[in-house]
GROMACS .gro file of C-alpha atoms in nm:
model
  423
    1UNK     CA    1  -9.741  12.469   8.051
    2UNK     CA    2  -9.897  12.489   7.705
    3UNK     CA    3  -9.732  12.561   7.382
    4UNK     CA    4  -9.536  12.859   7.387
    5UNK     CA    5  -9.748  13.044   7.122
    6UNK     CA    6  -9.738  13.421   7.050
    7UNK     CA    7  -9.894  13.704   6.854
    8UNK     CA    8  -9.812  14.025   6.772
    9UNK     CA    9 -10.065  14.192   6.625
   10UNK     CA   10 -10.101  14.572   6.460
   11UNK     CA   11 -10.470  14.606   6.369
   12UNK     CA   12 -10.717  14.899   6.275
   13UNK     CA   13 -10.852  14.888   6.622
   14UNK     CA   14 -10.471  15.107   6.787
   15UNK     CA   15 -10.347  15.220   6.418
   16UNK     CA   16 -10.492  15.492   6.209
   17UNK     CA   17 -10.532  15.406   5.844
   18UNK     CA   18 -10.159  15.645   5.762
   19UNK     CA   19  -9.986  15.377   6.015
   20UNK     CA   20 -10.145  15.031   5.902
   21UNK     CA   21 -10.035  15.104   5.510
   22UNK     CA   22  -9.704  15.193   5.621
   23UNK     CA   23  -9.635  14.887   5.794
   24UNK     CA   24  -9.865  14.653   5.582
   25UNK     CA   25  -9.659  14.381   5.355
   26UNK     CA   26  -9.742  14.252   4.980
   27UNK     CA   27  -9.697  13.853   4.909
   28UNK     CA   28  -9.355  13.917   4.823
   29UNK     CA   29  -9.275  14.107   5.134
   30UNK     CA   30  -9.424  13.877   5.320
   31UNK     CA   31  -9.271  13.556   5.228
   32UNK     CA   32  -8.940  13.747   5.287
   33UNK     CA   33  -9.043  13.830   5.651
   34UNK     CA   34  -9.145  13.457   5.681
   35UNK     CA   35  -8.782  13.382   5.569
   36UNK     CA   36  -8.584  13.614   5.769
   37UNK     CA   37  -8.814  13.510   6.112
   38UNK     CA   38  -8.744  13.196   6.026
   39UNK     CA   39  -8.350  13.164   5.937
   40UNK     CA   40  -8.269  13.448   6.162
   41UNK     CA   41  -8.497  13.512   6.456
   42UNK     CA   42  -8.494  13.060   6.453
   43UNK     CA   43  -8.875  13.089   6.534
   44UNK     CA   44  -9.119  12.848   6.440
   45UNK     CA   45  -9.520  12.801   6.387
   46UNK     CA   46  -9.479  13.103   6.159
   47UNK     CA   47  -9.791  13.293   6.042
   48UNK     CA   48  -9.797  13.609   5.868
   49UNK     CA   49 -10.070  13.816   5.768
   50UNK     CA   50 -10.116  14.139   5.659
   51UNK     CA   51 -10.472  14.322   5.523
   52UNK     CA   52 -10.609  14.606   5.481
   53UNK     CA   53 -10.706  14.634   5.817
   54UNK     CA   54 -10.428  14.420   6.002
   55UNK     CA   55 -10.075  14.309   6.022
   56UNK     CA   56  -9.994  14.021   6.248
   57UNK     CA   57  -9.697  13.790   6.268
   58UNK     CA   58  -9.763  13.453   6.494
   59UNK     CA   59  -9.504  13.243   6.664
   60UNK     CA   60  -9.376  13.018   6.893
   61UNK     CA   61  -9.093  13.093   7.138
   62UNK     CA   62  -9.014  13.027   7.485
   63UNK     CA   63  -8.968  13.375   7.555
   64UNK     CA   64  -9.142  13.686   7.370
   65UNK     CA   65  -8.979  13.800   7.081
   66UNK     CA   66  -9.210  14.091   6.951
   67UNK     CA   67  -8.942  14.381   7.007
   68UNK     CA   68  -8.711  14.175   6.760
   69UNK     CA   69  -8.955  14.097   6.577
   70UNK     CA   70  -9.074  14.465   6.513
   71UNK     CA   71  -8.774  14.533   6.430
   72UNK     CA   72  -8.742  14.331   6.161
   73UNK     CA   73  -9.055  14.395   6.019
   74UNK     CA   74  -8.891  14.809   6.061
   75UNK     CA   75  -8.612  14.738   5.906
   76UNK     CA   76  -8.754  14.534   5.636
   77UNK     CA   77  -9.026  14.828   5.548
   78UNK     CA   78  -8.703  15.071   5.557
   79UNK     CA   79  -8.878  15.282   5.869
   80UNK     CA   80  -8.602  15.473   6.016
   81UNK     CA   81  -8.689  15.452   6.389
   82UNK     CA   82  -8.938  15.158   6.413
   83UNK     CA   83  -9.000  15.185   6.800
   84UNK     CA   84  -9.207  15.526   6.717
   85UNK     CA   85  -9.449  15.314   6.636
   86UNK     CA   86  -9.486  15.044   6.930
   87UNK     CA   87  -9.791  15.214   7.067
   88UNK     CA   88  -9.974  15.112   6.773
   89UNK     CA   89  -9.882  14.707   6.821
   90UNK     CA   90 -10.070  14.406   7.048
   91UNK     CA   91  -9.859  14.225   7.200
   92UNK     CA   92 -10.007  13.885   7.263
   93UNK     CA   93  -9.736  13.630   7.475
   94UNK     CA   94  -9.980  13.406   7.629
   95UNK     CA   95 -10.075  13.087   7.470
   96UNK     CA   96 -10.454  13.126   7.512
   97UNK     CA   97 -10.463  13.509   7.409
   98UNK     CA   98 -10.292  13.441   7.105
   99UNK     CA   99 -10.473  13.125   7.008
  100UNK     CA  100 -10.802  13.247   7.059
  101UNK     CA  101 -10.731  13.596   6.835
  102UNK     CA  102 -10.639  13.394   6.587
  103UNK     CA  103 -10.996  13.221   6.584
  104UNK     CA  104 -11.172  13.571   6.620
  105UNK     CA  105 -10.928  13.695   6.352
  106UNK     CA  106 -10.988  13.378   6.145
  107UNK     CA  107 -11.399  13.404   6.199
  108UNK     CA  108 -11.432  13.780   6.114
  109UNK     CA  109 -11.514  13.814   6.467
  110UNK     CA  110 -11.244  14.061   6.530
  111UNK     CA  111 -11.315  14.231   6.138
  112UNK     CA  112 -11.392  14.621   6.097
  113UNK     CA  113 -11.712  14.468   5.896
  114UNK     CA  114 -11.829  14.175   6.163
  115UNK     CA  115 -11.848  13.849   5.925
  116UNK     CA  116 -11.633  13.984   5.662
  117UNK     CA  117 -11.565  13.642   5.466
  118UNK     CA  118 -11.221  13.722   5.289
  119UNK     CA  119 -11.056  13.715   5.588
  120UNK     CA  120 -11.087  13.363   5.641
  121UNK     CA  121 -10.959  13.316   5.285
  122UNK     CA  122 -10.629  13.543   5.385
  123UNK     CA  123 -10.553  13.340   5.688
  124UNK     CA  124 -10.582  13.027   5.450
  125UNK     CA  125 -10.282  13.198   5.218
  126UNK     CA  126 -10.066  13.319   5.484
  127UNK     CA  127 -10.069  12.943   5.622
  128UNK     CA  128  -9.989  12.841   5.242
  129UNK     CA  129  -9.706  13.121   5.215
  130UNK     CA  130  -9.541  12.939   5.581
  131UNK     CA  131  -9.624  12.586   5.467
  132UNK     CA  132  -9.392  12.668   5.140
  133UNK     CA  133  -9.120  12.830   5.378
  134UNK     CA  134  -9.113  12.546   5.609
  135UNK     CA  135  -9.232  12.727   5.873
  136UNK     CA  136  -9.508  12.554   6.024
  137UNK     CA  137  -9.452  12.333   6.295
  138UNK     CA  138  -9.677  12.069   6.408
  139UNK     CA  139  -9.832  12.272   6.616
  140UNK     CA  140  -9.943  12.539   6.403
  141UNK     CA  141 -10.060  12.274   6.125
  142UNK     CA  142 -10.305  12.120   6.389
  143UNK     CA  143 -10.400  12.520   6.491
  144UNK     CA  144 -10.499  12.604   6.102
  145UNK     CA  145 -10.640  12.293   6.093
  146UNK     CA  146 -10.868  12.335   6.348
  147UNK     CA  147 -10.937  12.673   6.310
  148UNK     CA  148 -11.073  12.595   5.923
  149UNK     CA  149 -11.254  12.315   6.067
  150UNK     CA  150 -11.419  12.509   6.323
  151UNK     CA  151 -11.493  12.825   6.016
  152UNK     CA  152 -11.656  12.500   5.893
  153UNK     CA  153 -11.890  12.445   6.185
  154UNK     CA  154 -11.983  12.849   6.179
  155UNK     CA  155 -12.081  12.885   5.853
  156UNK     CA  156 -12.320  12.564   5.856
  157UNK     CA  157 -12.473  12.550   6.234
  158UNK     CA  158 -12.488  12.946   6.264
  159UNK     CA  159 -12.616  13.240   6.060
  160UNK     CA  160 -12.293  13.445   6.074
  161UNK     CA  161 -12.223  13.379   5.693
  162UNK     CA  162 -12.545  13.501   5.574
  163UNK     CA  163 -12.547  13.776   5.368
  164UNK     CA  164 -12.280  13.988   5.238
  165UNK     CA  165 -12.184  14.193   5.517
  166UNK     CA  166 -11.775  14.216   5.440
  167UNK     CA  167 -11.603  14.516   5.301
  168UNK     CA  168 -11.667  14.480   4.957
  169UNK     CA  169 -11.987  14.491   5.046
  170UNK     CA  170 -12.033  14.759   5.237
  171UNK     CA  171 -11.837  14.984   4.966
  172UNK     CA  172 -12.127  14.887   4.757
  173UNK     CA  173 -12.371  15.009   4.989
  174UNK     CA  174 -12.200  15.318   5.048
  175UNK     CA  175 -12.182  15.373   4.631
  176UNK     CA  176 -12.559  15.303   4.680
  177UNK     CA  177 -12.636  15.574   4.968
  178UNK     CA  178 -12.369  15.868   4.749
  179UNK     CA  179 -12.600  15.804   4.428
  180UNK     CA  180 -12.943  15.765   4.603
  181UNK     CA  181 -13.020  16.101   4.391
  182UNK     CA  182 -12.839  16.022   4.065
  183UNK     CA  183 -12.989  15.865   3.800
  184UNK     CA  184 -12.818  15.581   3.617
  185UNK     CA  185 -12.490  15.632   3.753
  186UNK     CA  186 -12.178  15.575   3.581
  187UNK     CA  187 -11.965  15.338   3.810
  188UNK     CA  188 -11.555  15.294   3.728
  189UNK     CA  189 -11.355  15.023   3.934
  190UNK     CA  190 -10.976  15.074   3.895
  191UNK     CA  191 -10.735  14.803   3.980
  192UNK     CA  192 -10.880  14.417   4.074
  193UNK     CA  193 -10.723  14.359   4.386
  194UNK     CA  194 -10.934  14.103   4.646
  195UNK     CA  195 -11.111  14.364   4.769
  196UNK     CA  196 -11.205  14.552   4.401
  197UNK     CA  197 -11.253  14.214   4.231
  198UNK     CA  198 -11.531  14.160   4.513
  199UNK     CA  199 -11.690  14.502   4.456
  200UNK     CA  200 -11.728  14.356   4.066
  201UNK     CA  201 -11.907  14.089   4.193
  202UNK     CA  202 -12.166  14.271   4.391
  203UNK     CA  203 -12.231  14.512   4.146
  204UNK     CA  204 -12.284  14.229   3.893
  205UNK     CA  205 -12.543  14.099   4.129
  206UNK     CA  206 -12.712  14.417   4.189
  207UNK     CA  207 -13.014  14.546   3.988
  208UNK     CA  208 -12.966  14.929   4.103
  209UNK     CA  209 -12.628  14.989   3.882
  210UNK     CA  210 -12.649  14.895   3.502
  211UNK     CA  211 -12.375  15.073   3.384
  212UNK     CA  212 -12.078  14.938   3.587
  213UNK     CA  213 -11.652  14.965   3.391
  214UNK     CA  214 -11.396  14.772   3.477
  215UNK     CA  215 -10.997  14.898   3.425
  216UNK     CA  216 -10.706  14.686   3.482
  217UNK     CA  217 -10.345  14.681   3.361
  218UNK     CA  218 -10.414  14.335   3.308
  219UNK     CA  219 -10.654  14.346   3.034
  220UNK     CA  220 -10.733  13.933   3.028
  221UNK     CA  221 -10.772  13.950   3.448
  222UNK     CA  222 -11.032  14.236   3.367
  223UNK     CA  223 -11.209  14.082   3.079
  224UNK     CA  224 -11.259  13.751   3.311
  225UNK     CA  225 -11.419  13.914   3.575
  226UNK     CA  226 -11.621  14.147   3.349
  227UNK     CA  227 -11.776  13.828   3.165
  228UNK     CA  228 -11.819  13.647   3.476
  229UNK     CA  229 -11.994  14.004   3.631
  230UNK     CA  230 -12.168  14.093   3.319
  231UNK     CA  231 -11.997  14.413   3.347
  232UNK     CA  232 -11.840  14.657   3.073
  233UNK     CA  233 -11.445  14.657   3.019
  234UNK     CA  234 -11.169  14.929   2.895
  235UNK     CA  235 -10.759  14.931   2.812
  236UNK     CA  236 -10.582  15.114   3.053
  237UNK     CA  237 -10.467  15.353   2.806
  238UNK     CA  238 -10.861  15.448   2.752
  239UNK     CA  239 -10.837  15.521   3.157
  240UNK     CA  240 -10.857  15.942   3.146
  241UNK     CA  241 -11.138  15.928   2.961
  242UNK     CA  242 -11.334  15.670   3.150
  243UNK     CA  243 -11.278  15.866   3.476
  244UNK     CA  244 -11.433  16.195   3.313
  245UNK     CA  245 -11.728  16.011   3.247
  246UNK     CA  246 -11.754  15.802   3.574
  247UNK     CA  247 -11.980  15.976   3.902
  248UNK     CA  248 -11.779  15.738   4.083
  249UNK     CA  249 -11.453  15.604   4.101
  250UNK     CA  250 -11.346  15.272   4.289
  251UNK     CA  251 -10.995  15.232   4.312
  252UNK     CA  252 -10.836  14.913   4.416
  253UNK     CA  253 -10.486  14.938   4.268
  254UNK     CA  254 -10.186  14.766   4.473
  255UNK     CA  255  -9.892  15.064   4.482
  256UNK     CA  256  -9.651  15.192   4.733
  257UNK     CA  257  -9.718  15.520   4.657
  258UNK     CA  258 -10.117  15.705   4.528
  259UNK     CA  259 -10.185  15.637   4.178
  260UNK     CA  260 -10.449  15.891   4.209
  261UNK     CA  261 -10.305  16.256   4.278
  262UNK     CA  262 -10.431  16.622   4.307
  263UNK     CA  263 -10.266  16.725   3.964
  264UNK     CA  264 -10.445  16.395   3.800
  265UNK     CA  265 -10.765  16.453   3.931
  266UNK     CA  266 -10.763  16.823   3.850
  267UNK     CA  267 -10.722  16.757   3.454
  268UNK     CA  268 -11.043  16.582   3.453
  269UNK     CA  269 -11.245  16.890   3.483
  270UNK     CA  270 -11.533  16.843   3.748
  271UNK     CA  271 -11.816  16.993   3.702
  272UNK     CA  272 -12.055  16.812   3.955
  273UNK     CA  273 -11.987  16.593   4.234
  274UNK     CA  274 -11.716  16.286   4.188
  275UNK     CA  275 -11.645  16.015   4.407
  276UNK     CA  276 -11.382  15.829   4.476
  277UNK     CA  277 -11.378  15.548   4.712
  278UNK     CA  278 -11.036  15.384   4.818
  279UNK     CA  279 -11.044  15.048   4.899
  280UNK     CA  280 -10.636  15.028   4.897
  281UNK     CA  281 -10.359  14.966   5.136
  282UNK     CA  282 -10.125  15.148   5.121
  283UNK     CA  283 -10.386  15.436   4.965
  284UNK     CA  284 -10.409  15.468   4.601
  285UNK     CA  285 -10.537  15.819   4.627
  286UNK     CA  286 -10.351  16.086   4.743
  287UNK     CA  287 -10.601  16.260   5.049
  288UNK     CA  288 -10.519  16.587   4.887
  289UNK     CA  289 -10.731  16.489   4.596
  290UNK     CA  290 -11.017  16.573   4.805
  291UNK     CA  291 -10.943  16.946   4.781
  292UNK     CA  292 -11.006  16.910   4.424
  293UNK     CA  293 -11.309  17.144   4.404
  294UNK     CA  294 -11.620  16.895   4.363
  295UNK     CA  295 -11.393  16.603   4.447
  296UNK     CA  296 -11.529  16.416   4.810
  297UNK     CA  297 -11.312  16.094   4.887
  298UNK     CA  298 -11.359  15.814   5.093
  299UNK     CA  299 -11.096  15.589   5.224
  300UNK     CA  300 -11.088  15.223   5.349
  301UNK     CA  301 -11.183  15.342   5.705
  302UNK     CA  302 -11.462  15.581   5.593
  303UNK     CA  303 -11.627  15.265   5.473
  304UNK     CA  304 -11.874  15.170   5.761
  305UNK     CA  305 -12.111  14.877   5.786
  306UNK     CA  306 -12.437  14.902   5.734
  307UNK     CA  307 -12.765  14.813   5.969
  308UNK     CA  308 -12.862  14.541   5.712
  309UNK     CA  309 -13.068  14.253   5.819
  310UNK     CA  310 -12.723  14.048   5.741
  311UNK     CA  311 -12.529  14.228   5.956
  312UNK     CA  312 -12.786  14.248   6.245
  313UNK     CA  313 -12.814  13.856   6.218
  314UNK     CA  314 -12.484  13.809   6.217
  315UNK     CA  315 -12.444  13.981   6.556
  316UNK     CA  316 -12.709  13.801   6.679
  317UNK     CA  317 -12.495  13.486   6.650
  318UNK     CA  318 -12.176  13.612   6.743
  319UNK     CA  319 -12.248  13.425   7.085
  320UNK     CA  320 -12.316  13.097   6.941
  321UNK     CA  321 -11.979  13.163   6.679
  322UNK     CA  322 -11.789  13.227   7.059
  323UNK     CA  323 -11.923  12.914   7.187
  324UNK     CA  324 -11.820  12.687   6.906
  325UNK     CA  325 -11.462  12.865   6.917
  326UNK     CA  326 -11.445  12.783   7.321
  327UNK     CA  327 -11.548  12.431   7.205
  328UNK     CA  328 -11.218  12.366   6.957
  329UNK     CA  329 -11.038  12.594   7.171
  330UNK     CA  330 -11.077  12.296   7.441
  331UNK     CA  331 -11.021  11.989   7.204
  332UNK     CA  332 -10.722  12.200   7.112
  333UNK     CA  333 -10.576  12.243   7.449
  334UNK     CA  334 -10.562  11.917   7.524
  335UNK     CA  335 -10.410  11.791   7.208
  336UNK     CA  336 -10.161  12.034   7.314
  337UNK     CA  337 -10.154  11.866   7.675
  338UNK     CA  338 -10.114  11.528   7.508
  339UNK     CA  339  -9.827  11.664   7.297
  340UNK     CA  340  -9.610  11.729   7.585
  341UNK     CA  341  -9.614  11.375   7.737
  342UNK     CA  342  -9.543  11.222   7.371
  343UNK     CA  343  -9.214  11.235   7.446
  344UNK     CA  344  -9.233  11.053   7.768
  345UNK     CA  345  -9.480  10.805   7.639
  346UNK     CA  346  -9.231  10.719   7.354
  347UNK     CA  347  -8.938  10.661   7.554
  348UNK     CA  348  -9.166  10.432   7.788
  349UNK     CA  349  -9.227  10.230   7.450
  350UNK     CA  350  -8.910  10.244   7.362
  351UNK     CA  351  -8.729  10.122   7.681
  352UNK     CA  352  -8.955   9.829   7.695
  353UNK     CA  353  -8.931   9.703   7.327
  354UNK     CA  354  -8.582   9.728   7.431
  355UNK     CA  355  -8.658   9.516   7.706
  356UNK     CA  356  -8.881   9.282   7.510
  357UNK     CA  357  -8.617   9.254   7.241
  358UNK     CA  358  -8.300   9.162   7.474
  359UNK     CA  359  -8.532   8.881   7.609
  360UNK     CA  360  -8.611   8.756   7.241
  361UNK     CA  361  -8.266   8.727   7.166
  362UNK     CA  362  -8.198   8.538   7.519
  363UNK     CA  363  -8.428   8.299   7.449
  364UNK     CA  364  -8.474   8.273   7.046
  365UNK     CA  365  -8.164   8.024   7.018
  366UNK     CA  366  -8.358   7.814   7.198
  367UNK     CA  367  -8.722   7.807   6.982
  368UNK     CA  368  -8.846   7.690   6.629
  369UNK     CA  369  -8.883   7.944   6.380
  370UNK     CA  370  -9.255   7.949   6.467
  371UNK     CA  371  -9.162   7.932   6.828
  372UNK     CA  372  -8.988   8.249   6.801
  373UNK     CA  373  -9.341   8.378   6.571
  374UNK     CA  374  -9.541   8.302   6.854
  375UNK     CA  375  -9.344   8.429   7.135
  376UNK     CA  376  -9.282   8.770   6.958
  377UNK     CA  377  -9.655   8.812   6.894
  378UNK     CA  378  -9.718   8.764   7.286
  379UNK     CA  379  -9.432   8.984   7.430
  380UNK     CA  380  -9.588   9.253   7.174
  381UNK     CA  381  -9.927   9.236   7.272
  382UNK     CA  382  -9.810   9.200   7.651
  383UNK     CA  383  -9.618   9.502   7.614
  384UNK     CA  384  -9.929   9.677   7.463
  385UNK     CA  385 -10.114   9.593   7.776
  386UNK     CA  386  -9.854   9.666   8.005
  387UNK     CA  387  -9.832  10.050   7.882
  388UNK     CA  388 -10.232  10.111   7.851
  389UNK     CA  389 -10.207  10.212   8.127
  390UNK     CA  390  -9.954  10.418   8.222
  391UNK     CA  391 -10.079  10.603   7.859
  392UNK     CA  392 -10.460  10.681   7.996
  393UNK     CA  393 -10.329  10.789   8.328
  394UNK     CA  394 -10.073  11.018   8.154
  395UNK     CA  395 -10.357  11.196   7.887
  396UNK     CA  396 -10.618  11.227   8.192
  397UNK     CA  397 -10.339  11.405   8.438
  398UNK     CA  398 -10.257  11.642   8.122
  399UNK     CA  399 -10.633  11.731   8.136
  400UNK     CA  400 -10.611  11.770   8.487
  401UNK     CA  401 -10.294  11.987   8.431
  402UNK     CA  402 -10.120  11.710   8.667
  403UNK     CA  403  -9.893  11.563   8.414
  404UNK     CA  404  -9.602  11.665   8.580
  405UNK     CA  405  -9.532  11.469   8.872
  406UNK     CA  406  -9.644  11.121   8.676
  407UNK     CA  407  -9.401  11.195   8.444
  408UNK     CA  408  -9.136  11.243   8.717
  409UNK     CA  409  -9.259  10.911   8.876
  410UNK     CA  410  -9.246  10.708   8.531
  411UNK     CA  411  -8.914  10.878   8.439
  412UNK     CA  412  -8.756  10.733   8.799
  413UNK     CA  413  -8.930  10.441   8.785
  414UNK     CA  414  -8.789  10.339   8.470
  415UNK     CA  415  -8.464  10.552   8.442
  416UNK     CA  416  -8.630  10.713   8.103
  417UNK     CA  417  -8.363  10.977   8.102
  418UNK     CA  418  -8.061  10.775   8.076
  419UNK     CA  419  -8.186  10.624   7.782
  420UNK     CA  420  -8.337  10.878   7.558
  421UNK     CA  421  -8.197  10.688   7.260
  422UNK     CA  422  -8.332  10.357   7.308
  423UNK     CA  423  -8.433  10.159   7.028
   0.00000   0.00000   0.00000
């Protein structure tokens, strides 16, 4: 049996945009989860992530857990009936199922935008949110492990990172396809969350838009990404004004409720066409603004990818990206094997220094100083070569998922369970 790891996974792929920002956690909220899993639920090789486009909590546990752990997650986002919304989770409570979604996940195989490259970056801070809790096991630090080393091996023996093919991007292209007909158009990004700070970037390296304003609460986060962009920069307070002027407006502004609403929108007097493109979750536009006459909105899931020569190359190697996943998935598995016969491996060693030590003391009245020197450094290598063996046989039955019955034999043969405790 392999490592009882688990998944359970809400994802843009079951839940409509209204469901995932209901249920989708902030860094705060999701260190808490990580804590209450942890201390309450007792499980281990904790991983939480939550994105625009996903929330997933992995695990281990003998038995699944996910109804418990939905609930938590309910009761933690204050949802009155949580199990309303069940139809919307993955339940993954097979080893293999949850390992390898994790690697898709992980890749950007298993992104709305195929390739998108933050993801990999968000997996990276989840593990660094359950490191700090003490929530990763040994398993789950040889998972990440491998599963950054293997994001590695992508990105340098594949062309799945070339280009810019993630969301940001695409929300760049679709600014680029609403303004086709517009000349010189006045772009204003709200909020720098990951996603908006991204956006910043790509219109800094675009030649098409030239007259590209950045607003933040922050004024010293905006002002760093402005002079690294070589993009424009306004107070907060100048905000109403900006957005009259703007022919589109990116919003990326982290809030549990729309910053954006009907009765806002309508004050700035539109006489042509505005956009405004939502990149936030939970929304930071209300989806009434769009009946604000000459008002059109898009939202995180209006945001489509492109037929770019990135993207199309990047599907081209999704087989070869699959392939080098199968490949760690294996070396993985049978680290995992391995890790089950530790135990019995140890308490072989174990009972035979024990052994090799009651014999030293039998005999070490009897022997010089360098006597005793000598004879310890031949019982120690004799012991070495006495357990080679039974060591390769054990790791080559775990790959032959026969493990079982030679640990049986070896635990008989040298009563390993009535001396777990041996020195």
């Amino acid at each position: 049996m392999l490592h009882p790891f688990k998944a359970v996974s809400l994802s843009f792929k079951k839940a409509p945009l209204a469901i995932r920002e209901l249920i989708s956690l902030d860094e705060a909220a999701c260190r808490r989860f990580l804590h209450t899993l942890h201390h309450e639920l007792a499980l281990t090789d904790l991983l939480v992530l939550s994105t625009c486009n996903r929330t997933e909590i992995y695990y281990s546990a003998e038995r699944d857990q996910s109804p418990a752990i939905i609930a938590a997650l309910g009761q933690l986002k204050g949802l009155a009936d949580v199990s309303e919304y069940y139809p919307y989770f993955d339940i993954l409570d097979q080893h293999l199922d949850a390992v390898r979604h994790l690697f898709e996940v992980a890749m950007g195989l298993d992104a709305q935008v195929v390739g998108d490259l933050q993801i990999s970056n968000q997996v990276k801070q989840a593990y660094q949110w359950s490191a700090d809790e003490d929530a990763a096991g040994p398993f789950l630090h040889r998972l990440l492990h491998t599963v950054f080393f293997t994001n590695k091996r992508v990105q340098q023996e594949t062309s799945f990172r070339d280009g810019a093919a993630s969301t940001s991007y695409a929300a760049l292209e679709l600014v680029e396809e609403l303004t086709a007909d517009t000349n010189n158009p006045r772009v204003l990004v709200v909020g720098l969350g990951e996603i908006g700070a991204d956006v910043c970037r790509h219109f800094g390296d675009s030649k098409l838009f030239t007259d590209v304003t950045i607003c933040n609460r922050t004024r010293s986060k905006a002002d760093l990404l402005a002079a690294e962009c070589g993009l424009k920069v306004i107070d907060f307070e100048n905000l109403v004004p900006a957005l009259k002027e703007a022919d589109v407006i990116i919003s990326s502004i982290a809030h549990h409720e729309p910053f954006f609403t009907p009765n806002m929108v309508e004050r700035l007097d539109v006489l042509s066409y505005k956009f405004f493109i939502d990149l936030s979750v939970p929304r930071s536009i209300a989806a009434e603004v769009e009946n604000v006459p000459g008002v059109l909105v898009y939202n995180i899931d209006a945001i489509q990818s492109k037929a770019s020569a990135a993207l199309e190359r990047r599907l081209a190697a999704v087989p070869h990206v699959r392939a080098i996943i199968e490949e760690s998935l294996m070396g993985l598995q049978d680290w995992t094997k391995e890790m089950m016969v530790s135990p019995t491996i140890q308490k072989l060693k174990n009972v035979l220094e024990q052994l090799r030590l009651e014999e030293m003391d039998r005999f070490q009245k009897k022997m010089s100083p360098e006597e005793a020197r000598r004879v310890d450094e031949i019982t120690k290598s004799l012991m070495q070569k006495v357990l080679k063996q039974p060591v390769i046989q054990l790791k080559a039955a775990c790959k032959r998922g026969e493990a079982d019955q030679l640990i049986d034999v070896l635990t008989d043969l040298f009563d390993l369970e009535r001396q777990p405790n041996a020195v």
